[in-house]
Coordinates of N, CA and C in Angstrom, one line a residue:
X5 N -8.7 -0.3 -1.1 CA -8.9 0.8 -0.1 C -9.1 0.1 1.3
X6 N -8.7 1.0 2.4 CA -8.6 0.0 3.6 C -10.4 0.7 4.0
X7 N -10.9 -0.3 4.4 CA -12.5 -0.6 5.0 C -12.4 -0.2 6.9
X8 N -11.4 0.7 7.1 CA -11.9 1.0 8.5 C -12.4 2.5 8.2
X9 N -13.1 2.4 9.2 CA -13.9 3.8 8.7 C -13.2 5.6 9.1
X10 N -13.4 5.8 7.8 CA -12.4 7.4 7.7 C -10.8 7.3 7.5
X11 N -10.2 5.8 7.2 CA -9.1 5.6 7.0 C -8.8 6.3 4.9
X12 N -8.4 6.7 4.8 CA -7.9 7.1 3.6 C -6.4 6.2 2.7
X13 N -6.8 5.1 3.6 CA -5.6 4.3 2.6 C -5.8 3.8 1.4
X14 N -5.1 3.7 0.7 CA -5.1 2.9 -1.1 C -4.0 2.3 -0.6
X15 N -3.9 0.8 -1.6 CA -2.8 0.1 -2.2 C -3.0 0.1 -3.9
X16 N -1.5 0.7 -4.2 CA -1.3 1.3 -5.4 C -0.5 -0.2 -6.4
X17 N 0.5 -0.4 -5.2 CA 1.5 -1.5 -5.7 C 1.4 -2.7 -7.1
X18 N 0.5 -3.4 -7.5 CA -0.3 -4.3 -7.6 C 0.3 -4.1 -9.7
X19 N 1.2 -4.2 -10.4 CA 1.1 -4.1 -11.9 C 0.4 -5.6 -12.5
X20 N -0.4 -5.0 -13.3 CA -1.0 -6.7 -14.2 C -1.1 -6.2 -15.4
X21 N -0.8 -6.8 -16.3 CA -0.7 -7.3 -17.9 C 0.3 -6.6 -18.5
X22 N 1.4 -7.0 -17.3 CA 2.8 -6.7 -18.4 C 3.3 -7.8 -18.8
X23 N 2.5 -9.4 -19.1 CA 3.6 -10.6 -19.4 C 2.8 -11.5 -20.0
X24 N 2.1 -10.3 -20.6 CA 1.2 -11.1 -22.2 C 0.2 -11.9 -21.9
X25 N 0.5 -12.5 -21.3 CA -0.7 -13.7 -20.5 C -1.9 -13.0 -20.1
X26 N -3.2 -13.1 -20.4 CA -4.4 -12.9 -20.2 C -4.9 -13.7 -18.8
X27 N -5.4 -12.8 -18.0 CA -5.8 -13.2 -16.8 C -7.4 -12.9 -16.8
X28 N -7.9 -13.9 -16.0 CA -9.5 -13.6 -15.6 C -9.4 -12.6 -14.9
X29 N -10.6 -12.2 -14.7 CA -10.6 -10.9 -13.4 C -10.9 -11.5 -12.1
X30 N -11.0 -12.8 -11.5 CA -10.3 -13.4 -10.9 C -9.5 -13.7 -10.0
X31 N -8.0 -14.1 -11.3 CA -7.0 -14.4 -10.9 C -6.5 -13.2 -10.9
X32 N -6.9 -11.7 -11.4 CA -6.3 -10.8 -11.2 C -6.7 -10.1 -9.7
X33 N -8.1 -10.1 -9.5 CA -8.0 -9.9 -8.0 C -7.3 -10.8 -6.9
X34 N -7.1 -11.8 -7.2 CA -6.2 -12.9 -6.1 C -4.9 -12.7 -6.3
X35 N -4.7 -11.9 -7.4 CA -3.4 -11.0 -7.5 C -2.9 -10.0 -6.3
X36 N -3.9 -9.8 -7.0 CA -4.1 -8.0 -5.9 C -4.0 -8.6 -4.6
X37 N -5.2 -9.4 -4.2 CA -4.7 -9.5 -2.8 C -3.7 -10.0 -2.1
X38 N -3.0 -11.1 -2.7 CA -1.5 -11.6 -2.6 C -0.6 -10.5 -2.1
X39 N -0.7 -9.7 -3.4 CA 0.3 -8.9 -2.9 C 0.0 -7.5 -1.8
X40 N -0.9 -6.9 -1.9 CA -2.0 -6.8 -0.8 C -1.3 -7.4 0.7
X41 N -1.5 -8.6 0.7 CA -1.0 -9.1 2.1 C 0.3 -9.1 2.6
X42 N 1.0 -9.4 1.3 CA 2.4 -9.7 1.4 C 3.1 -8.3 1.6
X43 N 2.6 -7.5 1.6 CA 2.9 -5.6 1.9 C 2.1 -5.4 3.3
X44 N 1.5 -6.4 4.1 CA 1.0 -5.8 5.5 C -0.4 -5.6 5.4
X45 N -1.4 -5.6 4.6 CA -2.7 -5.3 4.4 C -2.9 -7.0 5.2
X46 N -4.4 -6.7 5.8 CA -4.9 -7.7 6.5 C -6.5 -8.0 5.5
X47 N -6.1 -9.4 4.7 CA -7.4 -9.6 4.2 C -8.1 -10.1 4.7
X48 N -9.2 -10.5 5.0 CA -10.4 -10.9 5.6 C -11.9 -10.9 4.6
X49 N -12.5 -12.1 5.1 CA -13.6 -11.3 4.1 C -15.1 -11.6 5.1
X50 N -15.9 -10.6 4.8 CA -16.6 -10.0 5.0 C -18.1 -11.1 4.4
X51 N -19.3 -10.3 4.2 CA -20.4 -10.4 3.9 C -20.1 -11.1 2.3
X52 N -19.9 -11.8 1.7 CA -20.0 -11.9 0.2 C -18.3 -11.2 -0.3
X53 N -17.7 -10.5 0.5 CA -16.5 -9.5 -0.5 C -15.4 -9.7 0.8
X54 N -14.2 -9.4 0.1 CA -13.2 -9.4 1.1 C -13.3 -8.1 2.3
X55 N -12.5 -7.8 2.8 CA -12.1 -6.5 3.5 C -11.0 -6.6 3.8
X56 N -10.7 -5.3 3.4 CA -9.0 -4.7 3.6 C -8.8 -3.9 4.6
X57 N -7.6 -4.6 5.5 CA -7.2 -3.3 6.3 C -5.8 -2.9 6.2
X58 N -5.6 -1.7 6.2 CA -4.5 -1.2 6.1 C -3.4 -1.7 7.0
X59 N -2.3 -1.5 6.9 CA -1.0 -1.7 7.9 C -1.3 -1.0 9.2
X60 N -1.5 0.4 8.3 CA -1.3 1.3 9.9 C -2.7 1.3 10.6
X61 N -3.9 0.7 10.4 CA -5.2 0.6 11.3 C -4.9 -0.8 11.5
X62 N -4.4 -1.8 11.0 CA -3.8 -3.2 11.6 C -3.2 -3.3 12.5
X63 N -1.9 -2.4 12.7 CA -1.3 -2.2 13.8 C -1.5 -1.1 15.1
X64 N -2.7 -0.5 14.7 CA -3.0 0.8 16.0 C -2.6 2.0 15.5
X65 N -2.0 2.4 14.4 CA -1.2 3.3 13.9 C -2.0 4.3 13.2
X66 N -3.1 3.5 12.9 CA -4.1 4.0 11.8 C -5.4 4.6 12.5
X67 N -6.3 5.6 11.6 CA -6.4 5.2 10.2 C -5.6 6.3 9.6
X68 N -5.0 6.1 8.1 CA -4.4 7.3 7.4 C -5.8 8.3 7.1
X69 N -4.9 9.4 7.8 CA -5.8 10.8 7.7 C -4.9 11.8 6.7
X70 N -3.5 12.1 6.6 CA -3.1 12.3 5.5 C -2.4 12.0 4.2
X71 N -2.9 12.2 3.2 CA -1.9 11.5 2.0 C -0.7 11.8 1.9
X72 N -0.1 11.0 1.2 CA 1.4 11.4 0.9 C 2.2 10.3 0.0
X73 N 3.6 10.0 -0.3 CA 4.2 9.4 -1.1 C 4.3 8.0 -0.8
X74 N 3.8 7.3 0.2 CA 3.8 5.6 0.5 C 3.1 4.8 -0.6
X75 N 3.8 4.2 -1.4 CA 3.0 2.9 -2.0 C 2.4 2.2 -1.5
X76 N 2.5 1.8 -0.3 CA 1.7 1.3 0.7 C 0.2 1.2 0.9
X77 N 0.5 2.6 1.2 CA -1.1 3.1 1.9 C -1.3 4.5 1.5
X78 N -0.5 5.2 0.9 CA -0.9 6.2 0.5 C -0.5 7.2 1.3
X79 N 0.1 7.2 2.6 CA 0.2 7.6 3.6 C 1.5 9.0 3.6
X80 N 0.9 9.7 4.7 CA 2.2 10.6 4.6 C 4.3 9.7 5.4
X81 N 4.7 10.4 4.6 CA 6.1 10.1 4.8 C 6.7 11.6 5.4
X82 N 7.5 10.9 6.5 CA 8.5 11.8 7.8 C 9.4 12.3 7.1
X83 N 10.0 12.7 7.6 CA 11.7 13.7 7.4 C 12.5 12.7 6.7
X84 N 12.1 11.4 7.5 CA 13.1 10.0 7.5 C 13.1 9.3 6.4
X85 N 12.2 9.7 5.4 CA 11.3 8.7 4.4 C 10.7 7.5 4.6
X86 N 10.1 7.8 6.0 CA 9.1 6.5 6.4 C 8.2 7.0 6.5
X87 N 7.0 6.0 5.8 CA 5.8 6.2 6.4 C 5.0 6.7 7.6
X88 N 4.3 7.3 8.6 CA 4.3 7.4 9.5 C 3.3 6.6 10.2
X89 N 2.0 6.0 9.2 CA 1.3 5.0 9.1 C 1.6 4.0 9.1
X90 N 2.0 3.2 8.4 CA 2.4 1.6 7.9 C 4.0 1.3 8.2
X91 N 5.0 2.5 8.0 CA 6.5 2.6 8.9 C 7.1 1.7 7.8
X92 N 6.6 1.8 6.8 CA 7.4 1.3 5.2 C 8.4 2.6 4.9
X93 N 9.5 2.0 4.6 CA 10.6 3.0 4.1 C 10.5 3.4 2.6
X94 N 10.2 4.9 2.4 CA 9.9 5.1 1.0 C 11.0 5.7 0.1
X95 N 11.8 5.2 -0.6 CA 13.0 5.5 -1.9 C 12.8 7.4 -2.2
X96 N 13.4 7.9 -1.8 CA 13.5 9.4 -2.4 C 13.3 9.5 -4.1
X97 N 12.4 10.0 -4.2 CA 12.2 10.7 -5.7 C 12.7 11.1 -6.2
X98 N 13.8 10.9 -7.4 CA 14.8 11.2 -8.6 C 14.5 12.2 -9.7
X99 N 15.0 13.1 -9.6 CA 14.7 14.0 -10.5 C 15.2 13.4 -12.1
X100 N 14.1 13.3 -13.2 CA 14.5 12.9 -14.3 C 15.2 14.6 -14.8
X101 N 16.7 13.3 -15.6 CA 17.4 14.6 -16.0 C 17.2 15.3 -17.6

């Protein structure tokens, strides 16, 4: 969750233990933040713990006030299928047939 205050972002992105290998919890948070950064999240750490900031309060854009379909951040998506927060391009949703 992004740590600026009243920001409503999540990063969802992040899958672990689909490849059998047993991970510490750890190496699975150094996971998370990896990929975390590598999607725009600004890690830093804080008092004892990291802190997350979102794309869109990283760049001035933030903080996300409403949700919506971004992996990202959680953020609402435009007409355009971009985020309006983080300005990540989001894949239109496929109806299973």
């Amino acid at each position: 969750m992004c740590d600026t205050g009243d920001c409503f972002a999540v990063y969802l992105a992040v899958q672990t233990g689909d490849d059998e290998d047993a991970h510490s919890a750890s190496e699975v948070s150094q996971l998370a933040r990896d990929a975390a950064h590598g999607d725009g999240w600004v890690v830093s750490f804080g008092f004892r713990q990291p802190v997350m900031t979102c794309p869109g309060c990283a760049d001035g854009r933030g903080p996300v006030r409403e949700r919506g379909d971004c992996r990202r951040c959680m953020g609402r998506v435009d007409s355009e299928s971009r985020c309006v927060y983080c300005l990540h391009r989001v894949e239109p949703v496929r109806p299973e047939a």
